[in-house]
mmCIF file of C-alpha atoms in Angstrom:
data_model
loop_
_atom_site.group_PDB
_atom_site.id
_atom_site.type_symbol
_atom_site.label_atom_id
_atom_site.label_comp_id
_atom_site.label_asym_id
_atom_site.label_seq_id
_atom_site.Cartn_x
_atom_site.Cartn_y
_atom_site.Cartn_z
ATOM 1 C CA UNK A 26 125.120 97.970 98.593
ATOM 2 C CA UNK A 27 122.352 99.473 96.495
ATOM 3 C CA UNK A 28 120.277 100.572 98.854
ATOM 4 C CA UNK A 29 123.739 102.978 99.719
ATOM 5 C CA UNK A 30 124.082 103.846 96.032
ATOM 6 C CA UNK A 31 120.480 104.919 95.307
ATOM 7 C CA UNK A 32 120.516 107.257 98.650
ATOM 8 C CA UNK A 33 123.683 109.064 97.002
ATOM 9 C CA UNK A 34 122.063 109.005 94.034
ATOM 10 C CA UNK A 35 124.300 107.388 91.817
ATOM 11 C CA UNK A 36 123.589 104.988 88.862
ATOM 12 C CA UNK A 37 125.232 101.411 88.836
ATOM 13 C CA UNK A 38 127.717 102.727 86.402
ATOM 14 C CA UNK A 39 128.439 105.405 88.426
ATOM 15 C CA UNK A 40 129.214 103.857 90.962
ATOM 16 C CA UNK A 41 131.539 100.998 89.069
ATOM 17 C CA UNK A 42 133.109 103.732 87.055
ATOM 18 C CA UNK A 43 134.245 106.012 90.320
ATOM 19 C CA UNK A 44 135.091 102.851 92.276
ATOM 20 C CA UNK A 45 137.706 101.955 89.327
ATOM 21 C CA UNK A 46 135.916 98.616 88.086
ATOM 22 C CA UNK A 47 135.168 97.375 84.745
ATOM 23 C CA UNK A 48 131.287 96.142 84.204
ATOM 24 C CA UNK A 49 132.416 92.348 83.428
ATOM 25 C CA UNK A 50 134.158 92.736 87.082
ATOM 26 C CA UNK A 51 131.648 94.401 89.382
ATOM 27 C CA UNK A 52 129.046 92.256 87.500
ATOM 28 C CA UNK A 53 131.035 89.102 88.404
ATOM 29 C CA UNK A 54 131.122 89.904 92.242
ATOM 30 C CA UNK A 55 127.775 91.029 92.010
ATOM 31 C CA UNK A 56 126.849 87.964 90.917
ATOM 32 C CA UNK A 57 128.842 86.199 93.522
ATOM 33 C CA UNK A 58 130.475 84.788 90.724
ATOM 34 C CA UNK A 59 134.101 86.044 92.312
ATOM 35 C CA UNK A 60 134.698 87.493 95.937
ATOM 36 C CA UNK A 61 135.690 90.952 96.289
ATOM 37 C CA UNK A 62 139.076 91.784 98.018
ATOM 38 C CA UNK A 63 139.835 94.351 100.394
ATOM 39 C CA UNK A 64 140.285 96.769 97.755
ATOM 40 C CA UNK A 65 137.193 96.015 95.770
ATOM 41 C CA UNK A 66 135.355 96.656 99.398
ATOM 42 C CA UNK A 67 137.618 99.803 100.148
ATOM 43 C CA UNK A 68 137.023 101.712 96.914
ATOM 44 C CA UNK A 69 133.118 100.668 96.785
ATOM 45 C CA UNK A 70 133.072 101.900 100.614
ATOM 46 C CA UNK A 71 134.737 105.067 99.284
ATOM 47 C CA UNK A 72 132.478 105.938 96.845
ATOM 48 C CA UNK A 73 129.586 105.544 99.165
ATOM 49 C CA UNK A 74 131.312 107.596 101.796
ATOM 50 C CA UNK A 75 131.117 104.521 104.379
ATOM 51 C CA UNK A 76 133.339 102.523 106.159
ATOM 52 C CA UNK A 77 134.623 99.124 104.562
ATOM 53 C CA UNK A 78 133.042 97.850 107.506
ATOM 54 C CA UNK A 79 129.953 99.400 107.181
ATOM 55 C CA UNK A 80 129.531 98.191 103.171
ATOM 56 C CA UNK A 81 130.590 94.527 104.152
ATOM 57 C CA UNK A 82 128.356 94.394 107.138
ATOM 58 C CA UNK A 83 124.696 95.800 106.240
ATOM 59 C CA UNK A 84 123.376 95.971 109.600
ATOM 60 C CA UNK A 85 126.012 98.426 110.820
ATOM 61 C CA UNK A 86 125.523 100.411 107.561
ATOM 62 C CA UNK A 87 123.712 104.210 108.617
ATOM 63 C CA UNK A 88 119.855 104.154 108.046
ATOM 64 C CA UNK A 89 118.893 105.822 104.411
ATOM 65 C CA UNK A 90 116.083 108.294 104.750
ATOM 66 C CA UNK A 91 113.941 109.018 101.608
ATOM 67 C CA UNK A 92 111.354 111.371 100.528
ATOM 68 C CA UNK A 93 108.752 109.307 99.313
ATOM 69 C CA UNK A 94 104.713 110.127 97.935
ATOM 70 C CA UNK A 95 102.733 109.459 100.522
ATOM 71 C CA UNK A 96 99.389 108.802 98.796
ATOM 72 C CA UNK A 97 100.895 105.902 96.375
ATOM 73 C CA UNK A 98 103.253 104.363 98.744
ATOM 74 C CA UNK A 99 100.718 104.431 101.267
ATOM 75 C CA UNK A 100 98.013 102.720 98.509
ATOM 76 C CA UNK A 101 100.642 99.918 97.780
ATOM 77 C CA UNK A 102 101.079 99.124 101.332
ATOM 78 C CA UNK A 103 97.089 98.730 101.939
ATOM 79 C CA UNK A 104 97.171 96.542 98.823
ATOM 80 C CA UNK A 105 99.865 94.285 100.830
ATOM 81 C CA UNK A 106 98.052 94.424 103.378
ATOM 82 C CA UNK A 107 94.569 93.233 102.087
ATOM 83 C CA UNK A 108 96.067 90.810 100.127
ATOM 84 C CA UNK A 109 97.500 89.109 103.412
ATOM 85 C CA UNK A 110 93.706 89.223 104.298
ATOM 86 C CA UNK A 111 95.575 91.248 107.319
ATOM 87 C CA UNK A 112 94.773 94.722 108.756
ATOM 88 C CA UNK A 113 96.942 97.370 109.371
ATOM 89 C CA UNK A 114 96.961 96.743 112.866
ATOM 90 C CA UNK A 115 98.417 93.327 111.836
ATOM 91 C CA UNK A 116 101.087 95.040 110.007
ATOM 92 C CA UNK A 117 102.040 97.871 112.561
ATOM 93 C CA UNK A 118 102.108 94.894 115.637
ATOM 94 C CA UNK A 119 104.458 92.899 113.319
ATOM 95 C CA UNK A 120 106.840 95.865 112.855
ATOM 96 C CA UNK A 121 106.392 96.863 116.417
ATOM 97 C CA UNK A 122 108.026 93.433 117.898
ATOM 98 C CA UNK A 123 110.879 93.513 114.984
ATOM 99 C CA UNK A 124 111.934 97.774 114.875
ATOM 100 C CA UNK A 125 109.548 99.956 116.987
ATOM 101 C CA UNK A 126 111.106 102.859 114.654
ATOM 102 C CA UNK A 127 109.854 100.925 111.401
ATOM 103 C CA UNK A 128 106.428 100.800 113.436
ATOM 104 C CA UNK A 129 106.497 104.486 114.241
ATOM 105 C CA UNK A 130 107.287 105.420 110.082
ATOM 106 C CA UNK A 131 104.887 102.897 108.836
ATOM 107 C CA UNK A 132 102.330 104.844 111.262
ATOM 108 C CA UNK A 133 103.683 108.065 110.445
ATOM 109 C CA UNK A 134 103.191 106.764 105.789
ATOM 110 C CA UNK A 135 99.496 105.595 106.823
ATOM 111 C CA UNK A 136 98.202 108.354 108.289
ATOM 112 C CA UNK A 137 100.182 111.188 106.275
ATOM 113 C CA UNK A 138 98.236 114.004 105.503
ATOM 114 C CA UNK A 139 101.258 115.818 103.208
ATOM 115 C CA UNK A 140 101.757 114.510 99.884
ATOM 116 C CA UNK A 141 105.466 113.045 100.671
ATOM 117 C CA UNK A 142 106.804 111.696 103.398
ATOM 118 C CA UNK A 143 110.461 110.823 105.140
ATOM 119 C CA UNK A 144 111.201 107.162 106.127
ATOM 120 C CA UNK A 145 113.807 105.573 107.020
ATOM 121 C CA UNK A 146 114.023 102.346 104.359
ATOM 122 C CA UNK A 147 114.182 100.184 106.497
ATOM 123 C CA UNK A 148 110.707 100.999 107.286
ATOM 124 C CA UNK A 149 109.840 99.743 103.339
ATOM 125 C CA UNK A 150 112.188 96.724 103.512
ATOM 126 C CA UNK A 151 110.622 94.920 106.568
ATOM 127 C CA UNK A 152 106.890 95.830 104.916
ATOM 128 C CA UNK A 153 108.006 93.838 101.753
ATOM 129 C CA UNK A 154 109.602 91.230 103.759
ATOM 130 C CA UNK A 155 106.658 90.696 106.216
ATOM 131 C CA UNK A 156 104.745 90.524 102.394
ATOM 132 C CA UNK A 157 106.803 88.447 100.617
ATOM 133 C CA UNK A 158 107.303 90.678 97.727
ATOM 134 C CA UNK A 159 110.007 92.161 96.515
ATOM 135 C CA UNK A 160 111.600 95.067 98.581
ATOM 136 C CA UNK A 161 111.197 97.817 94.760
ATOM 137 C CA UNK A 162 107.587 97.018 95.080
ATOM 138 C CA UNK A 163 108.020 100.034 97.590
ATOM 139 C CA UNK A 164 111.184 101.787 97.289
ATOM 140 C CA UNK A 165 111.053 101.984 93.464
ATOM 141 C CA UNK A 166 107.621 102.564 92.392
ATOM 142 C CA UNK A 167 108.212 103.407 89.219
ATOM 143 C CA UNK A 168 109.628 100.339 87.783
ATOM 144 C CA UNK A 169 105.921 99.389 85.914
ATOM 145 C CA UNK A 170 107.405 96.032 84.977
ATOM 146 C CA UNK A 171 107.742 94.956 88.873
ATOM 147 C CA UNK A 172 104.880 96.452 89.834
ATOM 148 C CA UNK A 173 102.494 94.582 87.094
ATOM 149 C CA UNK A 174 104.311 91.291 88.215
ATOM 150 C CA UNK A 175 104.017 92.172 91.720
ATOM 151 C CA UNK A 176 100.293 92.850 91.657
ATOM 152 C CA UNK A 177 99.658 89.773 89.271
ATOM 153 C CA UNK A 178 101.026 87.579 91.831
ATOM 154 C CA UNK A 179 98.748 89.639 94.941
ATOM 155 C CA UNK A 180 95.967 88.681 92.750
ATOM 156 C CA UNK A 181 96.970 84.909 92.886
ATOM 157 C CA UNK A 182 97.624 85.066 96.192
ATOM 158 C CA UNK A 183 93.899 86.597 97.149
ATOM 159 C CA UNK A 184 92.723 83.828 94.699
ATOM 160 C CA UNK A 185 94.491 80.789 96.109
ATOM 161 C CA UNK A 186 93.254 82.172 99.419
ATOM 162 C CA UNK A 187 89.336 82.643 98.254
ATOM 163 C CA UNK A 188 89.687 78.943 96.740
ATOM 164 C CA UNK A 189 90.919 77.442 100.033
ATOM 165 C CA UNK A 190 94.492 77.502 99.483
ATOM 166 C CA UNK A 191 96.871 77.926 102.749
ATOM 167 C CA UNK A 192 100.026 79.317 100.888
ATOM 168 C CA UNK A 193 102.481 79.702 97.749
ATOM 169 C CA UNK A 194 105.617 80.291 97.756
ATOM 170 C CA UNK A 195 105.676 82.631 94.178
ATOM 171 C CA UNK A 196 109.534 81.982 93.601
ATOM 172 C CA UNK A 197 108.455 78.621 92.942
ATOM 173 C CA UNK A 198 105.953 80.169 89.768
ATOM 174 C CA UNK A 199 109.086 80.728 87.908
ATOM 175 C CA UNK A 200 109.182 83.642 85.199
ATOM 176 C CA UNK A 201 105.741 83.291 83.907
ATOM 177 C CA UNK A 202 104.053 86.306 83.078
ATOM 178 C CA UNK A 203 102.054 88.922 85.161
ATOM 179 C CA UNK A 204 99.517 87.664 82.522
ATOM 180 C CA UNK A 205 99.867 84.108 82.907
ATOM 181 C CA UNK A 206 99.647 84.756 86.786
ATOM 182 C CA UNK A 207 96.210 87.050 86.621
ATOM 183 C CA UNK A 208 94.467 84.292 84.073
ATOM 184 C CA UNK A 209 95.063 81.382 86.837
ATOM 185 C CA UNK A 210 93.843 83.704 89.088
ATOM 186 C CA UNK A 211 90.456 84.159 87.194
ATOM 187 C CA UNK A 212 90.606 80.687 86.967
ATOM 188 C CA UNK A 213 90.824 79.764 90.430
ATOM 189 C CA UNK A 214 87.816 82.262 91.087
ATOM 190 C CA UNK A 215 85.617 80.866 88.450
ATOM 191 C CA UNK A 216 86.110 77.375 90.900
ATOM 192 C CA UNK A 217 83.191 77.168 93.883
ATOM 193 C CA UNK A 218 85.407 77.892 96.767
ATOM 194 C CA UNK A 219 86.922 74.629 98.471
ATOM 195 C CA UNK A 220 84.733 73.087 101.310
#
């Protein structure tokens, strides 16, 4: 629903208002405390200009194209690739296996010579899924707090790999601040590599 809302240029408040819902009613359903009923689905779908079936089944929803700044976004994708000790070819091969259209979109982004490119949002979602970072790291690049947190996690991931750790589930770190994550990374980098 958020993907469709953003594509329409609506805030959450505008969506709620146009669907005839109160904020608390919407939040209880969006937070999965209570289920949506069919009237809710129909009202939200009407505002988003999709069918109720498309809203209820995201896989059937139309793909959303968005214009993005090529340089900064490509730089973030390369940052994700580097944090995995991978190559662009590794990422593209993964995308090709999952969705060839997404691989094509990623190639366009990574080779762009223009200031902006138009991409299917699914490309960015698949890249962030591969990199195990929030999708907003690529879709909402103006969120400075999320960017700071994600980049701190990437620094820690790299430091752990350098220290010999195989993987980490960042959800297990809870709500550590970006500064705390960076301090752990600096501490790991100060230790001799694992043998």
